Amino acid sequence: MAEVKLLGAWASPFSTRVEMALKLKGVEYEFIEEDLTNKSPLLLKYNPVHKKIPVLAHNGKPIAESLVILEYIDETWEGPTLFPKDPYERAQARFWAKFLDEKCLPAMWKACWSTGEEQEKAKEEAIELLGFLDNEIKGKKFFGGDNIGLVDIVGNFVGYWFGIVAELAGLEIVTQDKFPNFCKWIDEYNSCSFVKENLPPKDKLTALFKARFEASNASK
Ligand SMILES: N[C@@H](CCC(=O)N[C@@H](CS)C(=O)NCC(=O)O)C(=O)O
């Protein structure tokens, strides 16, 4: 039987998206929780370039970078597909996944953790980016259509983590009046039983990030 190991961290949206893909496909795997303050020799061996989780090891062969891992999972195992079949739709899914990682995530993270002018600029950028997402999801249940697909899973951060961290930061950015379609997707996605079962518990994430905010404020 194939040996599948996932080096990850429970609170990481990147790690969670890989776990969701494996579960969606019904792949059995061993989860190895990494201490990111003291990275294991195995992580450094498997991902010497970025030294980051998640890393998927399939029969001892490592694959790093969550978007690359998701594509590998989709191509390797049978079951519900993450990527659309049609080449144009596939390209669109890749586009939005890249947009979420390269544009939304940095701006939203910065909006939560910065202050003053830097924060104002990041908030403005986040609002502009959310407008694109709101438009893209309009009239659809999920980004993938009727079923959860790549973009929904990659959207974990904006749909779940960002809400928790933004609340702790005292920000109100994703509002019903500004982004009604995106808010509808958040409700739809987060209330799916499969999603609920696989996202880290809200109270645990809240406690973790609250402690990080307190530590960051204390060091200012
Ligand atoms: N682009 C990477 C990002 C992964 C990432 O940022 N992982 C974080 C945890 S959430 C990490 O391992 N950080 C350790 C470090 O930066 O040293 C992916 O999609 O897999």
PDB file of C-alpha atoms and ligand atoms in Angstrom:
ATOM      1  CA  MET A   1       0.000   0.000   0.000  1.00  0.00           C
ATOM      2  CA  ALA A   2       1.189   3.531  -0.818  1.00  0.00           C
ATOM      3  CA  GLU A   3       2.724   5.423   2.049  1.00  0.00           C
ATOM      4  CA  VAL A   4       1.454   8.986   2.325  1.00  0.00           C
ATOM      5  CA  LYS A   5       2.809  11.383   4.913  1.00  0.00           C
ATOM      6  CA  LEU A   6       1.945  15.027   5.359  1.00  0.00           C
ATOM      7  CA  LEU A   7       4.316  17.317   7.221  1.00  0.00           C
ATOM      8  CA  GLY A   8       2.115  20.151   8.352  1.00  0.00           C
ATOM      9  CA  ALA A   9       0.918  22.363  11.182  1.00  0.00           C
ATOM     10  CA  TRP A  10      -2.624  22.288  12.511  1.00  0.00           C
ATOM     11  CA  ALA A  11      -3.118  26.072  12.397  1.00  0.00           C
ATOM     12  CA  SER A  12      -1.790  26.546   8.874  1.00  0.00           C
ATOM     13  CA  PRO A  13      -4.258  27.297   6.073  1.00  0.00           C
ATOM     14  CA  PHE A  14      -1.719  25.842   3.614  1.00  0.00           C
ATOM     15  CA  SER A  15      -1.502  22.593   5.498  1.00  0.00           C
ATOM     16  CA  THR A  16      -5.284  22.450   5.934  1.00  0.00           C
ATOM     17  CA  ARG A  17      -5.914  22.803   2.201  1.00  0.00           C
ATOM     18  CA  VAL A  18      -3.756  19.733   1.552  1.00  0.00           C
ATOM     19  CA  GLU A  19      -5.525  17.743   4.271  1.00  0.00           C
ATOM     20  CA  MET A  20      -8.877  18.675   2.732  1.00  0.00           C
ATOM     21  CA  ALA A  21      -7.777  17.503  -0.709  1.00  0.00           C
ATOM     22  CA  LEU A  22      -6.556  14.180   0.702  1.00  0.00           C
ATOM     23  CA  LYS A  23      -9.798  13.693   2.614  1.00  0.00           C
ATOM     24  CA  LEU A  24     -11.924  14.640  -0.392  1.00  0.00           C
ATOM     25  CA  LYS A  25     -10.153  11.902  -2.335  1.00  0.00           C
ATOM     26  CA  GLY A  26     -10.352   9.435   0.553  1.00  0.00           C
ATOM     27  CA  VAL A  27      -6.557   9.033   0.738  1.00  0.00           C
ATOM     28  CA  GLU A  28      -5.227   7.628   3.996  1.00  0.00           C
ATOM     29  CA  TYR A  29      -2.241   9.515   5.314  1.00  0.00           C
ATOM     30  CA  GLU A  30      -0.129  10.085   8.359  1.00  0.00           C
ATOM     31  CA  PHE A  31      -0.080  13.677   9.618  1.00  0.00           C
ATOM     32  CA  ILE A  32       3.207  14.807  11.136  1.00  0.00           C
ATOM     33  CA  GLU A  33       2.847  18.028  13.125  1.00  0.00           C
ATOM     34  CA  GLU A  34       5.915  20.236  12.638  1.00  0.00           C
ATOM     35  CA  ASP A  35       7.198  22.621  15.270  1.00  0.00           C
ATOM     36  CA  LEU A  36       7.993  25.613  13.057  1.00  0.00           C
ATOM     37  CA  THR A  37      10.181  27.142  15.759  1.00  0.00           C
ATOM     38  CA  ASN A  38      12.347  24.021  15.688  1.00  0.00           C
ATOM     39  CA  LYS A  39      12.036  22.453  12.232  1.00  0.00           C
ATOM     40  CA  SER A  40      12.644  18.745  11.984  1.00  0.00           C
ATOM     41  CA  PRO A  41      15.564  17.287  10.000  1.00  0.00           C
ATOM     42  CA  LEU A  42      12.930  15.557   7.849  1.00  0.00           C
ATOM     43  CA  LEU A  43      11.302  18.883   6.875  1.00  0.00           C
ATOM     44  CA  LEU A  44      14.695  20.434   6.087  1.00  0.00           C
ATOM     45  CA  LYS A  45      15.613  17.394   4.014  1.00  0.00           C
ATOM     46  CA  TYR A  46      12.295  17.333   2.146  1.00  0.00           C
ATOM     47  CA  ASN A  47      11.970  21.085   1.562  1.00  0.00           C
ATOM     48  CA  PRO A  48      15.507  22.515   1.656  1.00  0.00           C
ATOM     49  CA  VAL A  49      14.543  25.407  -0.651  1.00  0.00           C
ATOM     50  CA  HIS A  50      11.688  26.989   1.315  1.00  0.00           C
ATOM     51  CA  LYS A  51      11.951  25.065   4.617  1.00  0.00           C
ATOM     52  CA  LYS A  52       8.174  25.411   4.941  1.00  0.00           C
ATOM     53  CA  ILE A  53       5.218  23.168   5.524  1.00  0.00           C
ATOM     54  CA  PRO A  54       3.216  21.597   3.976  1.00  0.00           C
ATOM     55  CA  VAL A  55       5.258  18.824   2.406  1.00  0.00           C
ATOM     56  CA  LEU A  56       3.586  15.707   1.086  1.00  0.00           C
ATOM     57  CA  ALA A  57       5.720  12.580   0.950  1.00  0.00           C
ATOM     58  CA  HIS A  58       4.365   9.865  -1.324  1.00  0.00           C
ATOM     59  CA  ASN A  59       6.306   6.633  -0.948  1.00  0.00           C
ATOM     60  CA  GLY A  60       9.230   8.658   0.364  1.00  0.00           C
ATOM     61  CA  LYS A  61       9.166  11.180  -2.513  1.00  0.00           C
ATOM     62  CA  PRO A  62       8.586  14.746  -1.263  1.00  0.00           C
ATOM     63  CA  ILE A  63       6.454  17.422  -2.910  1.00  0.00           C
ATOM     64  CA  ALA A  64       6.460  20.963  -1.538  1.00  0.00           C
ATOM     65  CA  GLU A  65       4.278  24.069  -2.079  1.00  0.00           C
ATOM     66  CA  SER A  66       0.586  23.583  -1.399  1.00  0.00           C
ATOM     67  CA  LEU A  67      -0.670  24.506  -4.895  1.00  0.00           C
ATOM     68  CA  VAL A  68       1.772  22.044  -6.442  1.00  0.00           C
ATOM     69  CA  ILE A  69       0.716  19.405  -3.918  1.00  0.00           C
ATOM     70  CA  LEU A  70      -2.980  19.942  -4.692  1.00  0.00           C
ATOM     71  CA  GLU A  71      -2.343  19.407  -8.386  1.00  0.00           C
ATOM     72  CA  TYR A  72      -0.325  16.264  -7.633  1.00  0.00           C
ATOM     73  CA  ILE A  73      -3.108  14.887  -5.432  1.00  0.00           C
ATOM     74  CA  ASP A  74      -5.692  15.561  -8.112  1.00  0.00           C
ATOM     75  CA  GLU A  75      -3.623  13.810 -10.765  1.00  0.00           C
ATOM     76  CA  THR A  76      -2.612  10.872  -8.598  1.00  0.00           C
ATOM     77  CA  TRP A  77      -5.782   9.734  -6.867  1.00  0.00           C
ATOM     78  CA  GLU A  78      -9.263   8.913  -8.121  1.00  0.00           C
ATOM     79  CA  GLY A  79     -12.307  10.515  -6.554  1.00  0.00           C
ATOM     80  CA  PRO A  80     -13.902  13.964  -6.711  1.00  0.00           C
ATOM     81  CA  THR A  81     -11.765  16.247  -8.866  1.00  0.00           C
ATOM     82  CA  LEU A  82     -10.328  19.520  -7.657  1.00  0.00           C
ATOM     83  CA  PHE A  83      -9.415  20.944 -11.061  1.00  0.00           C
ATOM     84  CA  PRO A  84     -11.968  21.346 -13.840  1.00  0.00           C
ATOM     85  CA  LYS A  85     -11.490  19.084 -16.884  1.00  0.00           C
ATOM     86  CA  ASP A  86     -11.872  21.815 -19.507  1.00  0.00           C
ATOM     87  CA  PRO A  87      -8.473  23.464 -20.228  1.00  0.00           C
ATOM     88  CA  TYR A  88      -9.886  26.990 -20.132  1.00  0.00           C
ATOM     89  CA  GLU A  89     -11.684  26.334 -16.834  1.00  0.00           C
ATOM     90  CA  ARG A  90      -8.485  24.741 -15.472  1.00  0.00           C
ATOM     91  CA  ALA A  91      -6.520  27.842 -16.412  1.00  0.00           C
ATOM     92  CA  GLN A  92      -9.135  30.019 -14.682  1.00  0.00           C
ATOM     93  CA  ALA A  93      -8.976  27.915 -11.522  1.00  0.00           C
ATOM     94  CA  ARG A  94      -5.168  28.228 -11.493  1.00  0.00           C
ATOM     95  CA  PHE A  95      -5.482  31.975 -12.047  1.00  0.00           C
ATOM     96  CA  TRP A  96      -7.770  32.487  -9.033  1.00  0.00           C
ATOM     97  CA  ALA A  97      -5.731  30.184  -6.812  1.00  0.00           C
ATOM     98  CA  LYS A  98      -2.607  32.195  -7.655  1.00  0.00           C
ATOM     99  CA  PHE A  99      -4.540  35.438  -7.112  1.00  0.00           C
ATOM    100  CA  LEU A 100      -5.621  34.269  -3.653  1.00  0.00           C
ATOM    101  CA  ASP A 101      -2.073  33.332  -2.647  1.00  0.00           C
ATOM    102  CA  GLU A 102      -0.079  36.091  -4.260  1.00  0.00           C
ATOM    103  CA  LYS A 103      -2.430  39.059  -3.950  1.00  0.00           C
ATOM    104  CA  CYS A 104      -5.148  38.497  -1.326  1.00  0.00           C
ATOM    105  CA  LEU A 105      -3.216  36.684   1.342  1.00  0.00           C
ATOM    106  CA  PRO A 106      -0.317  39.175   1.676  1.00  0.00           C
ATOM    107  CA  ALA A 107      -2.628  42.229   1.613  1.00  0.00           C
ATOM    108  CA  MET A 108      -5.079  40.771   4.130  1.00  0.00           C
ATOM    109  CA  TRP A 109      -2.339  39.579   6.463  1.00  0.00           C
ATOM    110  CA  LYS A 110      -0.683  42.996   6.324  1.00  0.00           C
ATOM    111  CA  ALA A 111      -4.012  44.725   7.026  1.00  0.00           C
ATOM    112  CA  CYS A 112      -4.290  42.684  10.240  1.00  0.00           C
ATOM    113  CA  TRP A 113      -0.738  43.016  11.514  1.00  0.00           C
ATOM    114  CA  SER A 114       0.398  46.484  10.479  1.00  0.00           C
ATOM    115  CA  THR A 115      -0.535  49.908  11.818  1.00  0.00           C
ATOM    116  CA  GLY A 116      -0.970  53.473  10.638  1.00  0.00           C
ATOM    117  CA  GLU A 117      -0.503  54.348   7.002  1.00  0.00           C
ATOM    118  CA  GLU A 118       0.766  50.895   6.082  1.00  0.00           C
ATOM    119  CA  GLN A 119      -2.414  49.362   7.489  1.00  0.00           C
ATOM    120  CA  GLU A 120      -4.655  51.841   5.681  1.00  0.00           C
ATOM    121  CA  LYS A 121      -2.987  51.007   2.358  1.00  0.00           C
ATOM    122  CA  ALA A 122      -3.273  47.259   2.986  1.00  0.00           C
ATOM    123  CA  LYS A 123      -6.968  47.659   3.916  1.00  0.00           C
ATOM    124  CA  GLU A 124      -7.658  49.577   0.722  1.00  0.00           C
ATOM    125  CA  GLU A 125      -5.886  46.902  -1.313  1.00  0.00           C
ATOM    126  CA  ALA A 126      -7.761  44.100   0.469  1.00  0.00           C
ATOM    127  CA  ILE A 127     -11.079  45.820  -0.279  1.00  0.00           C
ATOM    128  CA  GLU A 128     -10.199  46.147  -3.951  1.00  0.00           C
ATOM    129  CA  LEU A 129      -9.197  42.477  -4.150  1.00  0.00           C
ATOM    130  CA  LEU A 130     -12.330  41.323  -2.351  1.00  0.00           C
ATOM    131  CA  GLY A 131     -14.338  43.151  -4.999  1.00  0.00           C
ATOM    132  CA  PHE A 132     -12.801  40.877  -7.653  1.00  0.00           C
ATOM    133  CA  LEU A 133     -13.641  37.776  -5.625  1.00  0.00           C
ATOM    134  CA  ASP A 134     -17.182  39.016  -4.999  1.00  0.00           C
ATOM    135  CA  ASN A 135     -17.678  39.440  -8.724  1.00  0.00           C
ATOM    136  CA  GLU A 136     -16.156  36.061  -9.566  1.00  0.00           C
ATOM    137  CA  ILE A 137     -18.410  34.113  -7.172  1.00  0.00           C
ATOM    138  CA  LYS A 138     -21.590  35.969  -8.189  1.00  0.00           C
ATOM    139  CA  GLY A 139     -24.364  33.550  -9.202  1.00  0.00           C
ATOM    140  CA  LYS A 140     -22.331  30.457  -8.255  1.00  0.00           C
ATOM    141  CA  LYS A 141     -22.524  28.245  -5.192  1.00  0.00           C
ATOM    142  CA  PHE A 142     -18.804  27.524  -5.068  1.00  0.00           C
ATOM    143  CA  PHE A 143     -15.886  28.879  -7.074  1.00  0.00           C
ATOM    144  CA  GLY A 144     -15.748  25.391  -8.557  1.00  0.00           C
ATOM    145  CA  GLY A 145     -19.455  25.515  -9.562  1.00  0.00           C
ATOM    146  CA  ASP A 146     -21.847  23.177  -7.749  1.00  0.00           C
ATOM    147  CA  ASN A 147     -19.081  21.324  -5.959  1.00  0.00           C
ATOM    148  CA  ILE A 148     -16.112  22.352  -3.870  1.00  0.00           C
ATOM    149  CA  GLY A 149     -12.999  22.665  -6.027  1.00  0.00           C
ATOM    150  CA  LEU A 150      -9.456  24.011  -6.025  1.00  0.00           C
ATOM    151  CA  VAL A 151     -10.311  27.699  -5.559  1.00  0.00           C
ATOM    152  CA  ASP A 152     -12.688  27.032  -2.655  1.00  0.00           C
ATOM    153  CA  ILE A 153     -10.057  25.015  -0.827  1.00  0.00           C
ATOM    154  CA  VAL A 154      -7.330  27.557  -1.543  1.00  0.00           C
ATOM    155  CA  GLY A 155      -9.798  30.222  -0.370  1.00  0.00           C
ATOM    156  CA  ASN A 156      -9.722  28.772   3.166  1.00  0.00           C
ATOM    157  CA  PHE A 157      -7.599  31.661   4.271  1.00  0.00           C
ATOM    158  CA  VAL A 158      -9.897  34.434   3.067  1.00  0.00           C
ATOM    159  CA  GLY A 159     -13.042  32.513   4.019  1.00  0.00           C
ATOM    160  CA  TYR A 160     -12.061  31.403   7.516  1.00  0.00           C
ATOM    161  CA  TRP A 161      -8.676  32.484   8.889  1.00  0.00           C
ATOM    162  CA  PHE A 162      -9.000  36.098   7.787  1.00  0.00           C
ATOM    163  CA  GLY A 163     -12.348  36.519   9.567  1.00  0.00           C
ATOM    164  CA  ILE A 164     -10.848  35.291  12.842  1.00  0.00           C
ATOM    165  CA  VAL A 165      -7.653  37.348  12.655  1.00  0.00           C
ATOM    166  CA  ALA A 166      -9.419  40.482  11.367  1.00  0.00           C
ATOM    167  CA  GLU A 167     -11.858  40.350  14.290  1.00  0.00           C
ATOM    168  CA  LEU A 168      -8.962  40.179  16.747  1.00  0.00           C
ATOM    169  CA  ALA A 169      -7.336  43.108  14.937  1.00  0.00           C
ATOM    170  CA  GLY A 170     -10.602  45.066  15.274  1.00  0.00           C
ATOM    171  CA  LEU A 171     -11.095  45.273  11.496  1.00  0.00           C
ATOM    172  CA  GLU A 172     -14.397  45.063   9.692  1.00  0.00           C
ATOM    173  CA  ILE A 173     -13.537  44.500   6.067  1.00  0.00           C
ATOM    174  CA  VAL A 174     -15.622  41.618   4.695  1.00  0.00           C
ATOM    175  CA  THR A 175     -19.085  43.049   5.158  1.00  0.00           C
ATOM    176  CA  GLN A 176     -22.412  41.896   3.754  1.00  0.00           C
ATOM    177  CA  ASP A 177     -23.218  45.299   2.244  1.00  0.00           C
ATOM    178  CA  LYS A 178     -19.916  45.580   0.355  1.00  0.00           C
ATOM    179  CA  PHE A 179     -19.403  41.933  -0.592  1.00  0.00           C
ATOM    180  CA  PRO A 180     -22.783  40.139  -0.553  1.00  0.00           C
ATOM    181  CA  ASN A 181     -21.778  37.367  -2.971  1.00  0.00           C
ATOM    182  CA  PHE A 182     -18.509  36.652  -1.229  1.00  0.00           C
ATOM    183  CA  CYS A 183     -20.234  36.627   2.190  1.00  0.00           C
ATOM    184  CA  LYS A 184     -22.783  34.147   0.791  1.00  0.00           C
ATOM    185  CA  TRP A 185     -19.895  31.906  -0.342  1.00  0.00           C
ATOM    186  CA  ILE A 186     -18.278  32.135   3.108  1.00  0.00           C
ATOM    187  CA  ASP A 187     -21.540  30.968   4.748  1.00  0.00           C
ATOM    188  CA  GLU A 188     -22.127  28.262   2.164  1.00  0.00           C
ATOM    189  CA  TYR A 189     -18.558  26.950   2.299  1.00  0.00           C
ATOM    190  CA  ASN A 190     -18.036  27.096   6.063  1.00  0.00           C
ATOM    191  CA  SER A 191     -21.352  25.392   6.754  1.00  0.00           C
ATOM    192  CA  CYS A 192     -20.629  22.351   4.533  1.00  0.00           C
ATOM    193  CA  SER A 193     -20.238  19.370   6.822  1.00  0.00           C
ATOM    194  CA  PHE A 194     -17.041  18.277   5.040  1.00  0.00           C
ATOM    195  CA  VAL A 195     -15.498  21.726   5.516  1.00  0.00           C
ATOM    196  CA  LYS A 196     -16.654  22.062   9.134  1.00  0.00           C
ATOM    197  CA  GLU A 197     -15.124  18.702   9.992  1.00  0.00           C
ATOM    198  CA  ASN A 198     -11.773  19.639   8.524  1.00  0.00           C
ATOM    199  CA  LEU A 199     -11.150  23.245   9.504  1.00  0.00           C
ATOM    200  CA  PRO A 200      -9.281  23.803  12.781  1.00  0.00           C
ATOM    201  CA  PRO A 201     -11.693  24.770  15.604  1.00  0.00           C
ATOM    202  CA  LYS A 202     -12.423  28.511  15.733  1.00  0.00           C
ATOM    203  CA  ASP A 203     -11.777  28.787  19.481  1.00  0.00           C
ATOM    204  CA  LYS A 204      -8.354  27.149  19.155  1.00  0.00           C
ATOM    205  CA  LEU A 205      -7.331  29.446  16.290  1.00  0.00           C
ATOM    206  CA  THR A 206      -8.693  32.483  18.153  1.00  0.00           C
ATOM    207  CA  ALA A 207      -6.643  31.606  21.247  1.00  0.00           C
ATOM    208  CA  LEU A 208      -3.495  31.112  19.165  1.00  0.00           C
ATOM    209  CA  PHE A 209      -3.763  34.396  17.272  1.00  0.00           C
ATOM    210  CA  LYS A 210      -4.881  36.309  20.374  1.00  0.00           C
ATOM    211  CA  ALA A 211      -1.642  35.214  22.051  1.00  0.00           C
ATOM    212  CA  ARG A 212       0.310  36.331  18.967  1.00  0.00           C
ATOM    213  CA  PHE A 213      -1.386  39.747  19.024  1.00  0.00           C
ATOM    214  CA  GLU A 214      -0.601  40.126  22.729  1.00  0.00           C
ATOM    215  CA  ALA A 215       3.031  39.151  22.171  1.00  0.00           C
ATOM    216  CA  SER A 216       3.301  41.540  19.232  1.00  0.00           C
ATOM    217  CA  ASN A 217       1.745  44.421  21.201  1.00  0.00           C
ATOM    218  CA  ALA A 218       3.989  43.738  24.200  1.00  0.00           C
ATOM    219  CA  SER A 219       7.101  43.954  22.024  1.00  0.00           C
ATOM    220  CA  LYS A 220       6.158  47.376  20.564  1.00  0.00           C
TER     221      LYS A 220
HETATM  222  N1  LIG B   1       3.714  29.029  -0.570  1.00  0.00           N
HETATM  223  C1  LIG B   1       3.731  28.046   0.478  1.00  0.00           C
HETATM  224  C2  LIG B   1       3.496  28.749   1.814  1.00  0.00           C
HETATM  225  C3  LIG B   1       3.608  27.799   2.997  1.00  0.00           C
HETATM  226  C4  LIG B   1       3.847  28.554   4.295  1.00  0.00           C
HETATM  227  O1  LIG B   1       3.919  29.810   4.347  1.00  0.00           O
HETATM  228  N2  LIG B   1       3.995  27.791   5.392  1.00  0.00           N
HETATM  229  C5  LIG B   1       4.309  28.390   6.667  1.00  0.00           C
HETATM  230  C6  LIG B   1       3.309  27.934   7.728  1.00  0.00           C
HETATM  231  S1  LIG B   1       1.711  28.613   7.469  1.00  0.00           S
HETATM  232  C7  LIG B   1       5.680  27.914   7.134  1.00  0.00           C
HETATM  233  O2  LIG B   1       6.046  26.771   6.975  1.00  0.00           O
HETATM  234  N3  LIG B   1       6.443  28.816   7.738  1.00  0.00           N
HETATM  235  C8  LIG B   1       7.724  28.513   8.265  1.00  0.00           C
HETATM  236  C9  LIG B   1       8.738  29.561   7.944  1.00  0.00           C
HETATM  237  O3  LIG B   1       8.417  30.512   7.220  1.00  0.00           O
HETATM  238  O4  LIG B   1       9.861  29.429   8.404  1.00  0.00           O
HETATM  239  C10 LIG B   1       2.673  26.984   0.203  1.00  0.00           C
HETATM  240  O5  LIG B   1       1.695  27.288  -0.482  1.00  0.00           O
HETATM  241  O6  LIG B   1       2.866  25.842   0.622  1.00  0.00           O
END
